[in-house]
XYZ file of C-alpha atoms in Angstrom:
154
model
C -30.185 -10.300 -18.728
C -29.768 -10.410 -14.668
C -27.621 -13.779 -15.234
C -25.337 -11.986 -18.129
C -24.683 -8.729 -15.885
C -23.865 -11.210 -13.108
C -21.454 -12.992 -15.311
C -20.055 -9.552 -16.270
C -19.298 -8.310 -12.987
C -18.288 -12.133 -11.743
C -15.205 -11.684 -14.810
C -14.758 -7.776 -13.759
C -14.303 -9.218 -10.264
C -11.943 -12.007 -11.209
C -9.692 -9.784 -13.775
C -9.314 -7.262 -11.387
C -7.952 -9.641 -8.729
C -5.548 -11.409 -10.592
C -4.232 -7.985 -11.837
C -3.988 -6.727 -8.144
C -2.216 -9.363 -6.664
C 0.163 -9.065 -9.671
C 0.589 -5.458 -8.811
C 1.188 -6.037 -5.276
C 3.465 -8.517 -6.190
C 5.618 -5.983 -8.121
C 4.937 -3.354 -5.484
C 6.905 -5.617 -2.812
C 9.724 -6.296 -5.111
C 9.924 -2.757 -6.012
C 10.220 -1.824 -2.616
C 12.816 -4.088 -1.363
C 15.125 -3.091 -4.351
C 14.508 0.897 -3.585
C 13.172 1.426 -6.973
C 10.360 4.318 -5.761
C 10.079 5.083 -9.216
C 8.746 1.905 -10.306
C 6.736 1.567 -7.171
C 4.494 4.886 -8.419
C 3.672 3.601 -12.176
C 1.213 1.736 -9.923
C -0.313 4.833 -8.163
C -2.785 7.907 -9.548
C -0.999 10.883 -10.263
C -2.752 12.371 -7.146
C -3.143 9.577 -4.765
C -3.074 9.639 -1.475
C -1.036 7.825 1.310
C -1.672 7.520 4.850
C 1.425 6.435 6.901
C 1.427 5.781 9.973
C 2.219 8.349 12.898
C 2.667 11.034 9.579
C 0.929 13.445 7.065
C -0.912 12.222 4.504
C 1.271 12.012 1.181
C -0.874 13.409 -1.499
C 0.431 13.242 -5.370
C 3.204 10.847 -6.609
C 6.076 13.533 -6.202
C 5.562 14.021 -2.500
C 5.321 9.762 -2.428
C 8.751 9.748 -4.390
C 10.355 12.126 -2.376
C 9.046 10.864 1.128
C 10.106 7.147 0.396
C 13.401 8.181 -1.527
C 14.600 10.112 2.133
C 13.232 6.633 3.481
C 15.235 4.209 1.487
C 18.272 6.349 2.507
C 18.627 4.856 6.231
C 17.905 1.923 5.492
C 15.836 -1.226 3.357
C 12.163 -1.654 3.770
C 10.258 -4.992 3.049
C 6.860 -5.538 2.593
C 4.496 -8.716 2.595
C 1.427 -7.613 1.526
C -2.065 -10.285 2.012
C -5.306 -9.697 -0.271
C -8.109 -10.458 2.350
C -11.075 -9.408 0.298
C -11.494 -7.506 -2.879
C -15.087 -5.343 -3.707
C -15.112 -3.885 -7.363
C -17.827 -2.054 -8.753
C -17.233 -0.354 -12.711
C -13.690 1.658 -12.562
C -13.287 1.397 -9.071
C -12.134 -1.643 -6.638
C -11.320 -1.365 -2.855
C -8.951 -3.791 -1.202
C -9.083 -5.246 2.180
C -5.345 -7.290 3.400
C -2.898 -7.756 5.804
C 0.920 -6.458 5.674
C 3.945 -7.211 7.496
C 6.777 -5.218 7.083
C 10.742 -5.304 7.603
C 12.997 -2.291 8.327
C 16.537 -3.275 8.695
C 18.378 0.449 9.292
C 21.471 0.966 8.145
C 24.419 3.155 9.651
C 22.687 6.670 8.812
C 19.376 5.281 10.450
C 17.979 8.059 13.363
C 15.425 5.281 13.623
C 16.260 1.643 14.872
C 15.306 -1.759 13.075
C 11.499 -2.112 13.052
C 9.337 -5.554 12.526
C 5.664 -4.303 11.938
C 1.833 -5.812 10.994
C -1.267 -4.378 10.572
C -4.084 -4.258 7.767
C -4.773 -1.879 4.694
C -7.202 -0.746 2.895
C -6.601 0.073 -0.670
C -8.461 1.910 -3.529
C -7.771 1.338 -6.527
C -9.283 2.783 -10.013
C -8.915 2.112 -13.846
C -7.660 4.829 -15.563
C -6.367 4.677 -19.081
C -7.292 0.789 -19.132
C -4.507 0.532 -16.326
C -5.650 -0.282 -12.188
C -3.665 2.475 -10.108
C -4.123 2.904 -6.347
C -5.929 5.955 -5.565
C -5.834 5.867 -1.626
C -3.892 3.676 0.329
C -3.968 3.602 4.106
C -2.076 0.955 6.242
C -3.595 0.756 9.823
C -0.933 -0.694 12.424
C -1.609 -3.533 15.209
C 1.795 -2.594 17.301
C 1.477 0.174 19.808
C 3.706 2.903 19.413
C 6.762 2.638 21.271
C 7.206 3.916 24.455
C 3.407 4.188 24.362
C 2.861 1.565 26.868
C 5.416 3.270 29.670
C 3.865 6.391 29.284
C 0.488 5.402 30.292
C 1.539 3.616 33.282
C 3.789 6.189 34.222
C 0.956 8.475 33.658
C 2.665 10.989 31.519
């Protein structure tokens, strides 16, 4: 019985990753093209992102809008990195790396940005279907002008 569970959760585990990195794979593509609206058929109706330096965006309307005002000043490209996946029943949490790509274009307020960092994702099945319930990118670059300001000491 312990061997058949194991074997169980070992194929929950597996099935679950290959459908991730297939999601993130779309997710990457979607972005780069601007299509937000694809981009969300992979999120919970209420999920909840965490950008950087920002409010969270809770629910896939305030998503849609937020990243529809983004993709107006310019294109934003993601490489996302699976560094470890845990999945337990309905729900799996993701562990990777991102880079991402902002190439402004004449509207921008904001200039061209190259940025990494890590994420943590959680995802759950719902309606036979893995969406991402919470997703929160952590950035590795300091914010800008961050490192004048301390040595200025302002």
């Amino acid at each position: 019985m312990k061997n058949q569970i194991l074997f169980l959760l070992t194929i929950l585990f597996i099935s679950f990753s290959s459908c991730q990195k297939s999601k993130n794979a779309e997710i990457e593509v979607w972005y780069s093209a601007g299509l937000i609206d694809s981009v969300v058929t992979h999120f919970a109706d209420q999920s909840i992102q965490l950008p950087p330096n920002q409010p969270p965006l809770i629910g896939i309307e305030n998503f849609k809008e937020a990243w529809n005002q983004n993709l107006q000043i310019g294109k934003w490209e993601f490489d996302l990195n699976t560094q470890q996946v845990k999945a337990d029943g309905n729900l799996a949490s993701e562990f990777g790396t991102y880079t991402l790509s902002f190439s402004p274009n004449e509207n921008s307020p904001i200039p061209a940005i190259k940025d990494k960092g890590s994420y943590v994702v959680l995802w759950e099945k719902i309606n036979d279907d893995w969406k991402v319930v919470w997703d929160a990118p952590v950035s590795e670059m300091p914010i800008p002008n961050m490192m004048t300001d301390s040595i200025s000491g302002e």
